Coordinates of C-alpha atoms and ligand atoms in Angstrom, one line a residue:
M293 CA 30.2 -21.7 25.9
Y294 CA 29.0 -20.8 22.4
R295 CA 30.6 -18.4 20.2
L296 CA 27.9 -16.6 17.6
D297 CA 30.5 -15.6 15.4
D298 CA 31.9 -19.4 15.2
F299 CA 28.4 -21.2 15.4
M300 CA 26.9 -19.2 12.9
Q301 CA 30.2 -20.4 10.6
E302 CA 29.5 -24.1 11.2
V303 CA 26.0 -23.1 10.1
E304 CA 26.8 -21.1 6.6
R305 CA 29.1 -24.2 5.9
R306 CA 26.3 -26.6 6.6
N307 CA 23.6 -24.3 4.3
P308 CA 25.5 -23.0 1.6
A309 CA 23.5 -20.3 -0.1
E310 CA 20.3 -20.1 2.1
P311 CA 21.2 -16.7 2.3
E312 CA 16.8 -16.6 4.2
F313 CA 17.8 -19.2 6.3
I314 CA 21.1 -17.9 7.7
Q315 CA 19.5 -14.8 8.9
A316 CA 16.7 -16.1 10.5
V317 CA 19.1 -18.6 12.5
R318 CA 21.9 -15.3 13.2
E319 CA 18.6 -13.7 14.8
V320 CA 17.9 -16.2 16.7
V321 CA 21.2 -17.6 18.1
E322 CA 22.0 -13.9 18.9
S323 CA 18.8 -13.4 21.1
V324 CA 19.6 -16.7 22.6
I325 CA 23.1 -17.3 23.3
D326 CA 23.5 -15.5 26.1
T327 CA 20.5 -18.5 27.6
V328 CA 22.3 -21.3 26.2
N329 CA 25.2 -20.8 28.1
D330 CA 24.1 -20.3 31.0
N331 CA 22.0 -23.1 30.9
P332 CA 24.6 -26.6 31.0
R333 CA 21.2 -28.5 30.5
Y334 CA 21.1 -27.3 27.0
I335 CA 25.1 -27.4 26.4
Q336 CA 24.7 -31.0 27.2
N337 CA 22.4 -32.0 24.9
R338 CA 23.2 -30.1 22.2
I339 CA 20.2 -27.9 21.8
L340 CA 21.8 -25.3 19.3
E341 CA 23.5 -27.6 17.0
R342 CA 19.5 -29.7 16.4
I343 CA 17.3 -27.5 16.6
T344 CA 18.7 -25.7 13.6
E345 CA 18.4 -28.4 11.9
P346 CA 15.6 -29.4 10.2
D347 CA 14.2 -33.1 11.5
R348 CA 14.1 -33.5 7.3
V349 CA 13.1 -32.1 4.2
I350 CA 11.3 -33.5 1.3
S351 CA 11.5 -31.9 -2.0
F352 CA 9.4 -33.6 -5.3
K353 CA 8.4 -33.2 -8.3
V354 CA 4.9 -31.1 -9.8
E355 CA 4.6 -31.8 -13.8
W356 CA 0.2 -30.1 -14.3
E357 CA -1.4 -29.2 -17.9
D358 CA -2.2 -26.0 -18.7
D359 CA -5.2 -24.4 -20.3
D360 CA -3.3 -24.6 -23.8
G361 CA -2.4 -28.2 -23.0
S362 CA 1.3 -27.6 -22.5
I363 CA 3.5 -29.9 -19.7
H364 CA 4.4 -27.4 -17.1
V365 CA 7.0 -29.0 -13.8
N366 CA 7.7 -27.6 -10.5
R367 CA 9.1 -28.3 -7.4
G368 CA 7.4 -28.8 -4.5
Y369 CA 8.7 -29.0 -0.8
R370 CA 7.7 -29.8 2.2
V371 CA 10.2 -29.2 5.6
Q372 CA 9.4 -30.7 8.8
F373 CA 11.6 -29.1 11.2
N374 CA 10.5 -29.7 14.2
N375 CA 8.2 -31.5 16.6
A376 CA 9.3 -31.6 20.2
L377 CA 5.9 -29.7 21.4
G378 CA 3.3 -31.1 18.8
P379 CA 2.8 -32.5 14.8
Y380 CA 4.9 -30.5 12.7
K381 CA 2.2 -27.7 12.0
G382 CA 2.3 -24.5 9.0
G383 CA 2.1 -23.2 5.6
L384 CA 2.1 -23.8 1.8
R385 CA 3.4 -21.2 0.1
F386 CA 3.0 -21.2 -3.5
H387 CA 5.4 -18.1 -5.1
A388 CA 7.6 -17.9 -8.4
S389 CA 10.7 -16.8 -4.7
V390 CA 10.1 -20.5 -3.4
T391 CA 13.3 -22.3 -3.1
E392 CA 14.9 -25.0 0.1
G393 CA 16.9 -21.8 1.7
T394 CA 13.3 -20.1 1.8
M395 CA 11.1 -23.0 3.2
K396 CA 14.1 -23.8 6.0
F397 CA 13.2 -20.3 7.2
L398 CA 10.1 -20.1 7.2
G399 CA 10.3 -23.6 9.0
F400 CA 12.3 -22.4 11.3
E401 CA 10.6 -19.1 12.5
Q402 CA 7.2 -21.5 12.8
T403 CA 8.6 -23.6 15.2
F404 CA 10.1 -20.8 17.7
K405 CA 6.0 -19.0 16.6
N406 CA 4.1 -22.1 16.9
A407 CA 6.0 -22.5 20.3
L408 CA 4.9 -18.9 21.3
T409 CA 1.2 -20.1 20.8
T410 CA 1.4 -22.3 23.8
L411 CA -1.1 -24.9 22.0
P412 CA 1.0 -28.1 20.7
M413 CA 2.0 -27.5 17.5
G414 CA 5.7 -28.1 16.2
G415 CA 7.0 -26.3 13.0
G416 CA 6.2 -26.9 9.3
K417 CA 6.8 -25.4 6.0
G418 CA 6.0 -26.2 2.8
G419 CA 5.1 -24.8 -1.0
S420 CA 6.5 -24.5 -4.5
D421 CA 7.6 -22.3 -7.2
F422 CA 4.6 -22.5 -8.9
S423 CA 3.4 -19.1 -9.7
P424 CA -0.6 -18.4 -9.5
K425 CA -0.3 -15.4 -11.7
G426 CA -2.1 -15.1 -14.4
R427 CA -3.1 -18.4 -14.2
S428 CA -7.1 -20.1 -14.7
D429 CA -8.9 -21.6 -11.6
A430 CA -8.9 -24.1 -13.6
E431 CA -5.2 -24.5 -13.9
I432 CA -4.7 -24.4 -9.9
L433 CA -7.3 -27.0 -9.8
R434 CA -4.5 -29.4 -12.0
F435 CA -1.4 -27.9 -10.0
C436 CA -3.1 -28.4 -6.6
R437 CA -4.2 -32.0 -7.3
S438 CA -0.9 -33.1 -9.1
F439 CA 0.5 -31.0 -6.0
M440 CA -1.0 -33.0 -3.0
T441 CA -1.2 -36.4 -4.8
E442 CA 2.6 -36.5 -3.8
L443 CA 2.4 -34.1 -0.5
Y444 CA -0.2 -37.0 1.2
K445 CA 2.5 -39.7 2.1
Y446 CA 3.4 -37.2 4.0
I447 CA 1.0 -35.9 5.8
G448 CA -1.8 -36.7 8.5
P449 CA -4.0 -34.6 11.4
D450 CA -1.6 -36.2 13.8
T451 CA 2.1 -35.8 11.6
D452 CA 1.9 -33.3 9.6
V453 CA -1.0 -30.5 9.7
P454 CA -0.2 -27.8 6.1
A455 CA -2.1 -24.5 5.8
G456 CA -2.1 -21.8 3.7
D457 CA 0.4 -18.8 3.5
I458 CA 1.6 -16.9 0.1
G459 CA -0.5 -17.9 -2.8
V460 CA -2.7 -20.6 -1.0
G461 CA -6.0 -19.2 0.2
A462 CA -9.6 -20.8 0.6
R463 CA -9.4 -21.7 -2.9
E464 CA -6.1 -23.7 -2.8
I465 CA -7.4 -25.3 0.6
G466 CA -10.5 -26.5 -1.0
Y467 CA -8.5 -27.4 -4.4
L468 CA -6.3 -30.0 -2.0
Y469 CA -8.5 -30.7 0.7
G470 CA -10.6 -32.3 -2.2
Q471 CA -7.5 -34.2 -3.4
Y472 CA -6.4 -35.9 0.0
K473 CA -9.7 -36.7 0.7
R474 CA -10.2 -38.8 -2.6
I475 CA -6.9 -40.6 -2.3
A476 CA -6.6 -41.4 2.1
G477 CA -10.9 -41.5 2.0
E478 CA -11.2 -40.0 5.2
N479 CA -12.4 -36.5 6.6
T480 CA -9.7 -35.5 9.3
G481 CA -8.6 -32.2 10.2
V482 CA -5.4 -33.0 7.6
L483 CA -5.1 -29.1 6.7
T484 CA -6.1 -25.9 7.8
G485 CA -8.0 -23.2 6.6
K486 CA -10.8 -25.0 5.7
G487 CA -14.3 -23.4 4.3
F488 CA -15.9 -22.8 7.0
G489 CA -19.3 -25.9 6.0
W490 CA -16.4 -28.0 5.9
G491 CA -14.6 -28.4 9.1
G492 CA -13.2 -25.0 9.3
S493 CA -12.8 -22.3 12.1
R494 CA -14.4 -18.8 12.3
I495 CA -12.0 -16.3 12.0
R496 CA -9.4 -18.6 10.7
P497 CA -9.8 -16.1 7.6
E498 CA -9.3 -12.9 9.7
A499 CA -6.9 -14.6 12.3
T500 CA -3.2 -13.5 10.9
G501 CA -4.5 -9.5 10.7
F502 CA -6.6 -9.8 13.2
G503 CA -4.2 -10.9 15.5
T504 CA -1.7 -8.5 14.6
M505 CA -3.6 -6.0 15.0
Y506 CA -4.7 -7.1 18.9
F507 CA -0.5 -7.2 19.6
A508 CA -0.1 -4.5 18.3
E509 CA -3.1 -2.4 21.1
N510 CA -0.7 -4.5 23.6
M511 CA 2.1 -3.0 22.5
L512 CA 0.4 0.7 23.2
R513 CA -1.2 -0.3 26.2
E514 CA 2.4 -1.5 27.7
C515 CA 3.6 2.3 26.9
G516 CA 0.0 4.1 27.8
E517 CA -1.6 4.8 24.2
D518 CA -4.6 3.5 22.7
I519 CA -4.4 2.5 18.9
A520 CA -8.1 4.5 17.8
G521 CA -7.1 7.9 16.1
K522 CA -3.6 5.9 15.3
R523 CA -2.8 6.2 11.2
I524 CA -1.2 3.1 10.3
A525 CA 0.7 2.2 7.1
I526 CA 0.5 -2.0 5.4
S527 CA 2.0 -3.1 2.8
G528 CA 0.5 -6.0 0.8
F529 CA -3.1 -6.8 -0.4
G530 CA -3.8 -10.1 0.9
N531 CA -5.6 -12.7 3.0
V532 CA -3.1 -10.9 5.9
A533 CA -3.1 -7.3 4.7
W534 CA -7.0 -7.6 4.7
G535 CA -7.5 -8.9 8.4
A536 CA -5.2 -5.9 9.7
V537 CA -7.0 -3.2 7.3
M538 CA -10.9 -4.8 9.0
K539 CA -10.0 -5.3 12.6
A540 CA -7.1 -1.5 12.3
S541 CA -10.5 0.6 11.2
Q542 CA -13.0 -1.5 13.9
L543 CA -10.7 -0.4 16.8
G544 CA -10.6 3.1 15.2
A545 CA -7.8 3.2 13.9
K546 CA -6.5 5.0 10.3
V547 CA -4.9 2.8 7.5
V548 CA -3.7 4.5 4.6
T549 CA -1.0 2.0 2.5
I550 CA -1.5 -1.2 0.7
S551 CA 0.7 -2.4 -1.9
G552 CA 1.4 -4.6 -5.1
P553 CA 4.6 -5.8 -6.5
D554 CA 3.1 -3.1 -9.0
G555 CA 3.6 0.1 -6.1
Y556 CA 1.4 1.1 -3.4
I557 CA -2.3 2.9 -3.1
Y558 CA -2.2 5.8 -1.0
D559 CA -5.7 6.3 0.8
E560 CA -6.4 9.3 2.8
K561 CA -9.7 9.0 3.4
G562 CA -8.9 5.6 5.0
I563 CA -9.3 2.0 4.0
N564 CA -12.2 1.8 6.0
T565 CA -15.1 0.8 4.6
P566 CA -16.8 -3.1 3.9
E567 CA -16.4 -2.0 0.0
K568 CA -12.9 -1.3 0.2
W569 CA -12.4 -4.6 1.7
A570 CA -14.3 -6.6 -0.6
Y571 CA -12.6 -5.1 -3.1
M572 CA -9.1 -6.0 -1.9
L573 CA -10.4 -10.1 -1.8
Q574 CA -11.1 -9.3 -5.1
L575 CA -8.3 -8.1 -6.3
R576 CA -6.4 -11.4 -5.0
A577 CA -8.8 -13.3 -6.5
S578 CA -8.6 -12.1 -10.1
N579 CA -4.8 -13.9 -9.8
N580 CA -3.0 -10.3 -11.5
D581 CA -0.7 -9.6 -8.3
V582 CA -1.7 -6.0 -8.7
V583 CA -3.2 -3.2 -6.7
K584 CA -3.1 0.2 -9.0
P585 CA -6.9 -0.7 -10.1
Y586 CA -7.7 -0.3 -6.3
A587 CA -7.2 3.9 -7.0
A588 CA -9.8 3.8 -9.8
R589 CA -12.2 2.8 -8.1
F590 CA -12.2 4.5 -4.8
G591 CA -10.6 8.0 -6.1
A592 CA -7.1 7.4 -4.3
E593 CA -3.5 7.4 -4.9
F594 CA -1.4 5.3 -6.7
V595 CA 2.7 5.7 -6.8
P596 CA 3.9 3.1 -9.0
G597 CA 7.3 1.0 -8.1
K598 CA 7.4 2.5 -4.8
K599 CA 6.9 1.1 -1.3
P600 CA 4.1 3.1 1.4
W601 CA 7.7 2.9 4.1
E602 CA 7.7 7.0 2.6
V603 CA 3.9 8.0 4.4
P604 CA 3.7 9.1 7.5
C605 CA 2.5 7.1 9.5
D606 CA 2.5 6.0 13.7
L607 CA 2.7 2.4 12.8
A608 CA 4.0 0.6 10.2
F609 CA 3.1 -3.1 9.3
P610 CA 4.5 -5.5 7.1
C611 CA 2.5 -7.1 5.2
A612 CA 3.6 -8.8 2.4
I613 CA 6.8 -11.5 2.6
Q614 CA 10.1 -11.1 3.5
N615 CA 12.8 -8.5 3.6
E616 CA 10.1 -6.5 1.9
L617 CA 11.4 -3.6 4.2
G618 CA 15.2 -3.1 3.6
K619 CA 17.3 -0.3 5.5
A620 CA 16.6 2.8 3.5
D621 CA 12.7 2.0 4.5
A622 CA 13.4 1.9 8.0
A623 CA 15.7 5.3 7.8
A624 CA 12.5 7.5 6.2
L625 CA 9.9 5.7 9.0
V626 CA 12.2 6.8 12.1
K627 CA 12.3 10.4 9.7
N628 CA 8.4 10.4 9.8
G629 CA 7.9 9.9 13.1
V630 CA 6.9 5.9 12.9
K631 CA 6.7 4.7 16.4
Y632 CA 6.2 1.3 16.5
V633 CA 6.6 -1.3 13.6
V634 CA 4.6 -4.5 13.6
E635 CA 6.1 -7.2 11.3
T636 CA 3.8 -9.3 10.1
S637 CA 5.1 -10.7 7.5
N638 CA 7.1 -13.7 8.1
M639 CA 11.0 -12.1 8.9
G640 CA 9.6 -8.9 7.1
C641 CA 12.4 -6.6 7.7
T642 CA 15.9 -7.2 6.7
A643 CA 18.4 -7.4 10.3
D644 CA 20.1 -3.6 9.7
A645 CA 16.0 -2.2 9.5
I646 CA 15.7 -3.9 12.8
A647 CA 18.8 -3.2 14.2
L648 CA 18.1 0.5 13.5
F649 CA 14.4 0.8 15.0
R650 CA 16.2 -1.0 17.6
N651 CA 19.0 1.5 18.5
S652 CA 16.2 4.8 17.8
R653 CA 14.6 3.3 20.3
I654 CA 10.9 2.4 18.5
H655 CA 9.0 -0.6 19.3
F656 CA 9.6 -3.7 16.9
A657 CA 7.5 -6.3 17.1
P658 CA 8.7 -9.6 15.2
G659 CA 6.6 -11.7 12.5
K660 CA 7.0 -14.8 15.0
A661 CA 5.2 -12.5 17.8
A662 CA 2.6 -10.5 15.6
N663 CA 1.2 -13.2 13.0
A664 CA 1.1 -15.6 14.9
G665 CA -2.7 -15.4 15.8
G666 CA -3.1 -17.4 12.4
V667 CA -1.1 -20.2 13.1
A668 CA -2.6 -20.1 16.5
V669 CA -6.2 -20.2 14.9
S670 CA -5.3 -23.0 13.0
G671 CA -4.7 -25.2 15.8
L672 CA -7.9 -24.1 17.4
E673 CA -9.0 -26.0 13.9
M674 CA -7.3 -28.8 14.6
S675 CA -8.9 -28.8 17.9
Q676 CA -13.0 -28.6 16.5
N677 CA -12.1 -31.1 13.8
A678 CA -10.1 -33.5 17.2
M679 CA -13.9 -33.2 18.9
H680 CA -16.0 -32.8 15.7
Y681 CA -17.4 -30.0 17.2
S682 CA -17.3 -25.9 16.0
W683 CA -16.7 -23.0 17.8
S684 CA -18.9 -19.5 17.3
A685 CA -16.5 -16.9 16.2
E686 CA -17.0 -15.5 19.4
E687 CA -15.5 -17.9 21.2
V688 CA -12.6 -18.0 18.5
D689 CA -11.7 -13.9 18.5
E690 CA -12.1 -14.3 22.5
K691 CA -9.5 -17.7 22.6
L692 CA -7.3 -15.4 19.7
K693 CA -7.4 -12.2 21.5
G694 CA -6.4 -14.5 25.0
I695 CA -3.3 -15.6 23.1
M696 CA -2.1 -12.4 21.5
K697 CA -2.4 -11.1 24.9
A698 CA -0.2 -13.6 26.6
I699 CA 2.6 -13.7 24.0
H700 CA 2.6 -10.6 24.3
E701 CA 3.4 -10.6 28.2
E702 CA 5.9 -13.7 27.6
C703 CA 8.0 -10.9 25.2
V704 CA 7.5 -8.4 27.8
S705 CA 8.8 -10.7 30.1
C706 CA 11.7 -12.1 28.7
G707 CA 12.4 -8.6 26.6
R708 CA 12.6 -6.4 28.6
E709 CA 15.8 -4.1 29.1
S710 CA 16.8 -2.1 32.1
D711 CA 15.9 1.4 30.6
G712 CA 12.2 0.2 30.4
Y713 CA 12.8 -0.4 26.6
I714 CA 11.7 -3.8 25.3
D715 CA 13.0 -6.0 22.9
Y716 CA 10.6 -7.8 21.5
V717 CA 12.9 -9.7 19.4
K718 CA 15.0 -10.9 22.3
G719 CA 11.8 -11.3 24.5
A720 CA 10.1 -13.9 21.2
N721 CA 13.2 -15.9 20.6
I722 CA 13.9 -16.7 24.5
A723 CA 10.4 -17.3 24.9
G724 CA 9.2 -19.4 21.8
F725 CA 13.2 -21.3 21.6
R726 CA 12.8 -22.1 25.7
K727 CA 9.7 -24.7 25.0
V728 CA 11.4 -26.3 21.8
A729 CA 14.9 -27.1 23.8
D730 CA 13.0 -27.8 27.3
A731 CA 10.8 -30.2 25.5
M732 CA 13.9 -31.6 23.8
C733 CA 15.8 -32.2 26.3
D734 CA 12.8 -33.8 28.1
Q735 CA 12.4 -36.2 24.9
G736 CA 15.9 -37.3 24.7
Y737 CA 18.4 -36.9 21.4
Ligands
LIG131 O1 3.6 -18.5 8.6 C1 2.5 -18.7 9.0 O2 2.0 -19.1 10.5 C2 1.0 -19.1 8.2 N1 1.5 -19.7 6.9 C3 -0.2 -19.4 9.2 C4 0.5 -21.2 9.2 C5 -1.1 -21.7 10.0 O3 -1.1 -23.6 9.9 O4 -2.4 -21.9 9.8

């Protein structure tokens, strides 16, 4: 018999000073502990202890030179968390907040997320504390080369397949792929998120944002509602927010906010034209990490230093970074009548914010379910690379829709409570956990 507090005490002892990792593990263990206690095979195979320990944590030095000739040192990581279901798969994050603990939490989350897609992918994550903010294109190229010079030793199309995440988009994937090819002398699907002209998949750039909207559509349908006509608040302004904003508009909803580290944009007219979407990409590519210029450009309001959660909305989509939505933000959303919160950043909400949504009976989808569309299309990119073939945008989009619908169904079947409320956190954790745990049991310790 496992007891949550005893188990977590041991996790905390083994992983000191890694609060995000402990937070992510606690959420999953809380959801699955009854399932484990009811399953002698999981207990006998020590699944809980084994599934919370990464297969390996690789850390390396990245040296690079800036445009003035000064040399810098950053730390690079690849956490290969679990490969029970397939090659390690997960993004690379370049952001000042990256530590070994954040890499471990992201690799852990990725393991269950990838399981939910039903595609054969294990979980991994990597990145660096390098901040692209204010860096020139040439500096980013030099950093990427140096990073890949070390990383290439640990990855491969059938062992570990990285992709993008915060601070790593099409440009960085291009530089990383170029260096991999230069060293390894092969054109294989070792990275996903590649340019369409050189092995990338249609819809991969849009996939995380499209996928989260498809997931939300399913949530609303489950409650007999329609997303058309709804008011939506979104945080972030990068690749994920961009895809979400476009799909929401296409589905007839109105997105009124995006945000950056400098504050948020309130656009009462809606972020609903191709010019506005293209401008989001321009903001991201500028490496300035601010959203303020959007306000002057489109006659919208800029609210400095604040998060968008004070704006009344029907649906909220945190699309920026972990723990970006806290208890006070959750209280403001609930007070203003939010009906659905669809976490799209990885662990975007704090545990007490999620508890508040749950206690208020507001449907809350966790990131590992709602944002799985990104890695799902990465999985489809791997399939296309292995076949030396490419599918049309319509084909990929249809598959993405089907995957998000299936994830939603699994969450409902494992998370529905006696009063009809769907606990998507519990549903996603149980459904993802079972797949990984069963594979680990089948394959032996
Ligand atoms: O968090 C994520 O799922 C990603 N950054 C995408 C990972 C991937 O391999 O496409």
